[in-house]
XYZ file of C-alpha atoms in Angstrom:
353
model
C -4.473 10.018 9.676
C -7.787 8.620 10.371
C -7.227 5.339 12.026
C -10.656 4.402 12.064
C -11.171 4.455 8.442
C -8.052 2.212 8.576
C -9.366 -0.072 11.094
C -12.884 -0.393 9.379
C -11.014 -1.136 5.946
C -8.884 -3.712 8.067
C -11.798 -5.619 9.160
C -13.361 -5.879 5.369
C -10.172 -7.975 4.549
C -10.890 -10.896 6.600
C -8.508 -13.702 5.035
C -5.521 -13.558 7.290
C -3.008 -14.639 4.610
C -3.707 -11.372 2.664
C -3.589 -9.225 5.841
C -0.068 -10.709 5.875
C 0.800 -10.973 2.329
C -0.095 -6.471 2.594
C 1.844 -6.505 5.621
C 5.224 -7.986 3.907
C 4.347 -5.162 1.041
C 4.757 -2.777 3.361
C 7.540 -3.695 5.471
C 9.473 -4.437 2.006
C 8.634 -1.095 1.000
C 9.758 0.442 4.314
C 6.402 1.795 5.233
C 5.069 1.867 8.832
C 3.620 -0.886 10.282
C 3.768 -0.772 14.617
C 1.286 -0.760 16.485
C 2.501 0.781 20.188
C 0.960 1.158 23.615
C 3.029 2.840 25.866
C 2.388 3.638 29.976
C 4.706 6.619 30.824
C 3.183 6.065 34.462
C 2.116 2.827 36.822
C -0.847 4.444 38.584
C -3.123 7.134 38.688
C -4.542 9.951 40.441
C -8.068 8.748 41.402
C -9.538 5.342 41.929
C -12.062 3.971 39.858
C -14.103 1.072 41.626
C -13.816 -1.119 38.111
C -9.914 -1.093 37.587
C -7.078 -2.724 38.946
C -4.663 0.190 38.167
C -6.410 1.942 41.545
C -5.402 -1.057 43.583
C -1.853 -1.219 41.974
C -0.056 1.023 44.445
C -2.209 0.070 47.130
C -0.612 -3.499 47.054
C 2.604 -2.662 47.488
C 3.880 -1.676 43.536
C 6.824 1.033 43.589
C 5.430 3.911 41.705
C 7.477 4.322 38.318
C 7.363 7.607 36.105
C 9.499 6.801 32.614
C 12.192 9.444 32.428
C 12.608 11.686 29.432
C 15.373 10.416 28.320
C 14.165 6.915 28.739
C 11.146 7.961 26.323
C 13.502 9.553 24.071
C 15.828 6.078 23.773
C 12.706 4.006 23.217
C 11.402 6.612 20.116
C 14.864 6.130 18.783
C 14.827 2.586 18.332
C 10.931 2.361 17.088
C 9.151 5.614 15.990
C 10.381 5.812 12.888
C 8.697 2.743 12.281
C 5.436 3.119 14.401
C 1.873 3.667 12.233
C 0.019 4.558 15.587
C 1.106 5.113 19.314
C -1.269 5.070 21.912
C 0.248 6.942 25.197
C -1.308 5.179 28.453
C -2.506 1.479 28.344
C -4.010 2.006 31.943
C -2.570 4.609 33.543
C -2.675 8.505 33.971
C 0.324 10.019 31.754
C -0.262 13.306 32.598
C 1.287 12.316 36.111
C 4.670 12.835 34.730
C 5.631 16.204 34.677
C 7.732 16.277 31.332
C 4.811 14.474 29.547
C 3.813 17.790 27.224
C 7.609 17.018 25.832
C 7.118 13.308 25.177
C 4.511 14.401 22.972
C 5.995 16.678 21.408
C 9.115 14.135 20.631
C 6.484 11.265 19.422
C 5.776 13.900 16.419
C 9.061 14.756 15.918
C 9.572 11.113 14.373
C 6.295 12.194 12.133
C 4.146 9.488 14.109
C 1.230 9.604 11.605
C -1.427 8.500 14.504
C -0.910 10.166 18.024
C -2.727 9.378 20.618
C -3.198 10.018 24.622
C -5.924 8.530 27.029
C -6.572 10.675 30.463
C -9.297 11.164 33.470
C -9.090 14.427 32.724
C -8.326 16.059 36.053
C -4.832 17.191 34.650
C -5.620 18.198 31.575
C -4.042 21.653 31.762
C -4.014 25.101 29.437
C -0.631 23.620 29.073
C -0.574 20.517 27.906
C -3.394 21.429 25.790
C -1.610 24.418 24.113
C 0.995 21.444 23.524
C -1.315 19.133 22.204
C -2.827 21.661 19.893
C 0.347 22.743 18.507
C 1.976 19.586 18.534
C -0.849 18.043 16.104
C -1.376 15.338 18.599
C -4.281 13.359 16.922
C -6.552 12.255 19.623
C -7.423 12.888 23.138
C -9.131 10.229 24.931
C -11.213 11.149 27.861
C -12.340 7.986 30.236
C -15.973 9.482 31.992
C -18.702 6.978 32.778
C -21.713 9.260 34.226
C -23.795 12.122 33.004
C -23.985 13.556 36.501
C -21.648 14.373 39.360
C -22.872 11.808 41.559
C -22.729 8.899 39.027
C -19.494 10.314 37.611
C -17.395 10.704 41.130
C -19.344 7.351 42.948
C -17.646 5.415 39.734
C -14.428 7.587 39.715
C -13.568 7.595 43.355
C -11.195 11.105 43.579
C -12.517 12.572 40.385
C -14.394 16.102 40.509
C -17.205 15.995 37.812
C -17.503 19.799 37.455
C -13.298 20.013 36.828
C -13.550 17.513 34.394
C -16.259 19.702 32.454
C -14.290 22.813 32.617
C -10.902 21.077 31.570
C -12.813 19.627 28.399
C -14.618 23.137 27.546
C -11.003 24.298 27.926
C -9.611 22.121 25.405
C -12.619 23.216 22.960
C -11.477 27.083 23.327
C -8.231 26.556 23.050
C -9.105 24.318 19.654
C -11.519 27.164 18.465
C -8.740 30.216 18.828
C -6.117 28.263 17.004
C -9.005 27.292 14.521
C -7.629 23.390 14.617
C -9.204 19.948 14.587
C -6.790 18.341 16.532
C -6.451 17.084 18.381
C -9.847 14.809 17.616
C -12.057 14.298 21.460
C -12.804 10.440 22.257
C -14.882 9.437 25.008
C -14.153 6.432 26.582
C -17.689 5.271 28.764
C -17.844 2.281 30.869
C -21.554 0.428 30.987
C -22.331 -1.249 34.225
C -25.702 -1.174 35.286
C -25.627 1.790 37.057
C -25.181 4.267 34.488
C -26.590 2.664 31.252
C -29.494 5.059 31.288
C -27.467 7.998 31.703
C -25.838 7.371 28.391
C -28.276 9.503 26.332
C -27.750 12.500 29.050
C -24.062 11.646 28.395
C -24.187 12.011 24.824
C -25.582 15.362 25.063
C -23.201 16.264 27.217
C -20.159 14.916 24.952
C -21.789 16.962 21.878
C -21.373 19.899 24.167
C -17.837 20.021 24.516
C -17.032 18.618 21.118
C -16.836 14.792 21.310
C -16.055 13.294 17.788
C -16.134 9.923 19.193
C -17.717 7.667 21.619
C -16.831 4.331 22.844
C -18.760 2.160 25.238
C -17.470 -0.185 26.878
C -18.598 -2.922 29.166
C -17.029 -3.267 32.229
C -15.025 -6.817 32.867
C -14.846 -8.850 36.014
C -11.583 -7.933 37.428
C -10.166 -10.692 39.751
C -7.765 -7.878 41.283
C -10.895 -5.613 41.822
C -13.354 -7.601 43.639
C -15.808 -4.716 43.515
C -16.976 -5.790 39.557
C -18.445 -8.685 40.198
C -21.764 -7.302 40.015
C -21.235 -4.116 38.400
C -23.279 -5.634 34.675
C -26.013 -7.430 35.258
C -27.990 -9.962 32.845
C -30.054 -7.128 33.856
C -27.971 -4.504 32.690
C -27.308 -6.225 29.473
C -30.788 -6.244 28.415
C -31.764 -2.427 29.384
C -28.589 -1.779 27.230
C -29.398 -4.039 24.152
C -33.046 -2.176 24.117
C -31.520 0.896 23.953
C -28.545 0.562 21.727
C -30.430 2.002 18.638
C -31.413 4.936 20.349
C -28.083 5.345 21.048
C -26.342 5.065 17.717
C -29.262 7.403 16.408
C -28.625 10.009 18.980
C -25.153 9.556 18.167
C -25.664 9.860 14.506
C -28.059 13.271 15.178
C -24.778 14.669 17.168
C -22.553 13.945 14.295
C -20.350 11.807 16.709
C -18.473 8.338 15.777
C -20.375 5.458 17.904
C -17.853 2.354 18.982
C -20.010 0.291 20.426
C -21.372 -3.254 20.837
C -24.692 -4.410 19.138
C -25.567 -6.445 21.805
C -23.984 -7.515 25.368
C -25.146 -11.449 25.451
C -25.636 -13.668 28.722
C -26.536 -17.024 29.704
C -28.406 -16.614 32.745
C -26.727 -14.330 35.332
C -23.370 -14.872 33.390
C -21.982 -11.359 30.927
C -20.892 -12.693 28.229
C -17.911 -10.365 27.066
C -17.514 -11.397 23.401
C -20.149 -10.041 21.742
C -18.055 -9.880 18.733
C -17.432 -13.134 17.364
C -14.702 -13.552 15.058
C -14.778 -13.676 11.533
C -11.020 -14.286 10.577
C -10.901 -16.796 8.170
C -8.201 -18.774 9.027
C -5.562 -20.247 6.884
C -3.631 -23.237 8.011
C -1.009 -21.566 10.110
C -1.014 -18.148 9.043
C -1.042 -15.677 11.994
C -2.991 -12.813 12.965
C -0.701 -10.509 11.848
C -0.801 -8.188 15.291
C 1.324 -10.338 17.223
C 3.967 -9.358 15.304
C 3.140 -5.703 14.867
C 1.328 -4.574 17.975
C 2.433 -4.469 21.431
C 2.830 -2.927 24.585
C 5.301 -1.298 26.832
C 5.168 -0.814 30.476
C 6.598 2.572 31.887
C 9.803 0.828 33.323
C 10.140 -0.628 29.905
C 8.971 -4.296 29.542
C 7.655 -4.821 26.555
C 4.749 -7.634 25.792
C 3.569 -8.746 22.463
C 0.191 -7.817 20.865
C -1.602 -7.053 24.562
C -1.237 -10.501 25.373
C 0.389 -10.097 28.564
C 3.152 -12.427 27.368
C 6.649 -10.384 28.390
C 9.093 -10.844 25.789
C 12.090 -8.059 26.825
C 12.860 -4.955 28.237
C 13.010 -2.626 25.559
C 15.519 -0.225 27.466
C 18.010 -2.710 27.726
C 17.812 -4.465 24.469
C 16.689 -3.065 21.233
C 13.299 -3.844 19.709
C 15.193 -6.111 16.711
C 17.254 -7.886 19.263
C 13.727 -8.585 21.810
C 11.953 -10.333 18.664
C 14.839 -12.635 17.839
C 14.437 -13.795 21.345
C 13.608 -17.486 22.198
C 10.857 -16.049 24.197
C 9.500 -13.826 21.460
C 9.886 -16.755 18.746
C 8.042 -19.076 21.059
C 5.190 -16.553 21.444
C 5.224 -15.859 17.592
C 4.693 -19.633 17.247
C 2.260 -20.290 19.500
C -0.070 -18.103 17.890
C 0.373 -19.800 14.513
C -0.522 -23.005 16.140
C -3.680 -21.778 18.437
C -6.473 -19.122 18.657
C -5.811 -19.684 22.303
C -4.405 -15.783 22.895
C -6.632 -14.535 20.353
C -10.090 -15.100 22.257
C -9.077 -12.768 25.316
C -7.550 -9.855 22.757
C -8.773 -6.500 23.544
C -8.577 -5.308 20.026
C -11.269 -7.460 19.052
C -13.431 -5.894 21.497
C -11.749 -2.280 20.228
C -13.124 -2.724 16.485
C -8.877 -3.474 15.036
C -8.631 -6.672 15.409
């Protein structure tokens, strides 16, 4: 399933009441309609100098690795209903040792989308063998340099040249079993040290088989006082000169380009939503991802549509039984009544939403 397509087809509809009035088709018809993020893990294996998942750990968080059977309980209750699952929200999956299996189970439900996000360090012969004959859909690779001193000043632990060969890996391995899948994402974060290495980058990505390339810019992290001054208004401008080289180099290489058309500022200030929305809104009618999207942590809280807003633990109550909640209905309301969750929503920034 090609989610993109999906997403771009999404975003053409832009009355919310017929996003919902499609959604109640589907559910009526018993079709798929979740939307699930999913951390197996609560920290990682290197420390990047823009995220707060490095300084998790170091401030005194108990590290948590979701058990097996504790994945297997949760796919019970939900994966016969989920349209997409995205394994890691922010954290390195491939940490837990039984992680090939999890993958294995998520297509065992017939998951139609599939999805992992990884540094890449771990990314083993065999949990690409798994991957590969698994028919996981997409591998997404978080890199944010075109050379090793960019790459490993930004990723503090990571080893550019292993991250190479465990990519190359993945392409052999795809090439002997003569399959697509699963599909290579890069994830790249712009700050305004590496903006000009994003044409070397590209190159690079071609390389070792990138059908997709996302660039993001980096956010101010209040838990990470180290990205205060990683974009500049200075950084934004270099960038918004360059982004139509980009998407024609991209287009050349035959990759998928996610990107912003422009990074705006006032002043010294980023401004982080470049995309505007274009919802049109109708009375109280919902966007329809707070009640189909959301995320769950790897001890098992679950939070509705990447809000942050904690609704349940989904190991000790039942999906059905967490949105009949007060807390869930309150949520559920509040976003029929305000826009107020909607401006901070990664997916708009992600091209769903």
């Amino acid at each position: 399933m090609n989610i993109y397509i999906l997403q771009k087809a999404y975003k053409l509809l832009k009355n919310r009441g017929v996003r919902l009035a499609l959604l109640n088709v589907a559910r009526s018809m018993g079709l798929r309609t979740l939307l699930v993020r999913m951390d197996i893990t609560n920290f990682c294996n290197i420390a990047c100098i823009m995220c707060p998942a490095a300084t998790s750990v170091q401030n005194g968080t108990s590290k948590k690795i979701m058990s097996l059977e504790q994945f297997r309980k949760i796919a019970s209750d939900i994966f016969e209903r989920t349209r997409t699952l995205h394994l890691s929200c922010g954290y390195e999956p491939l940490l837990a040792k039984h992680f090939g299996q999890c993958l294995v189970t998520a297509k065992e439900y017939g998951v139609p989308f599939v999805s992992f996000a990884t540094n890449g360090m771990l990314l083993s012969e065999d949990i690409c063998r798994t991957a590969i004959n698994a028919r996981i859909d997409e591998v997404i690779v978080s890199a944010d340099g075109a050379n090793k001193k960019t790459f490993e000043m930004i990723r503090k632990g990571a080893n550019f040249d292993l991250l190479i060969k465990n990519l190359d890996l993945l392409k052999k391995m795809k090439n002997v079993s003569k399959s697509k899948l699963p599909t290579l994402r890069m994830n790249y974060t712009v700050m305004d040290m590496n903006i000009s290495e994003i044409p070397d980058f590209i190159e690079i990505s071609a390389l070792l088989g990138t059908q997709i390339l996302e660039l993001r810019p980096v956010k101010t992290e209040a838990r990470v006082r180290s990205t205060d001054n990683l974009l500049t208004a200075k950084g934004a401008d270099l960038y918004n000169r360059t982004i139509g080289k980009i998407r024609r180099l991209c287009s050349s290489k035959g990759i998928h380009l996610l990107a912003l058309s422009k990074i705006g500022h006032e002043g010294d200030a980023i401004i982080y939503d470049g995309r505007r929305r274009t919802d049109k809104m109708s009375g109280s009618i919902p966007c329809i991802l707070s009640s189909t999207a959301f995320m769950i942590s790897a001890s098992g809280d679950l939070t509705l549509c990447f809000s942050g807003k904690y609704v349940g633990n989904i190991l000790e109550k039942s999906y059905n039984e967490i949105m009949k909640t007060d807390a869930a209905r309150e949520f559920l309301n509040a976003i029929s009544r305000s826009n107020e969750w909607c401006d901070s929503c990664p997916l708009k920034e992600e091209l769903i939403a």
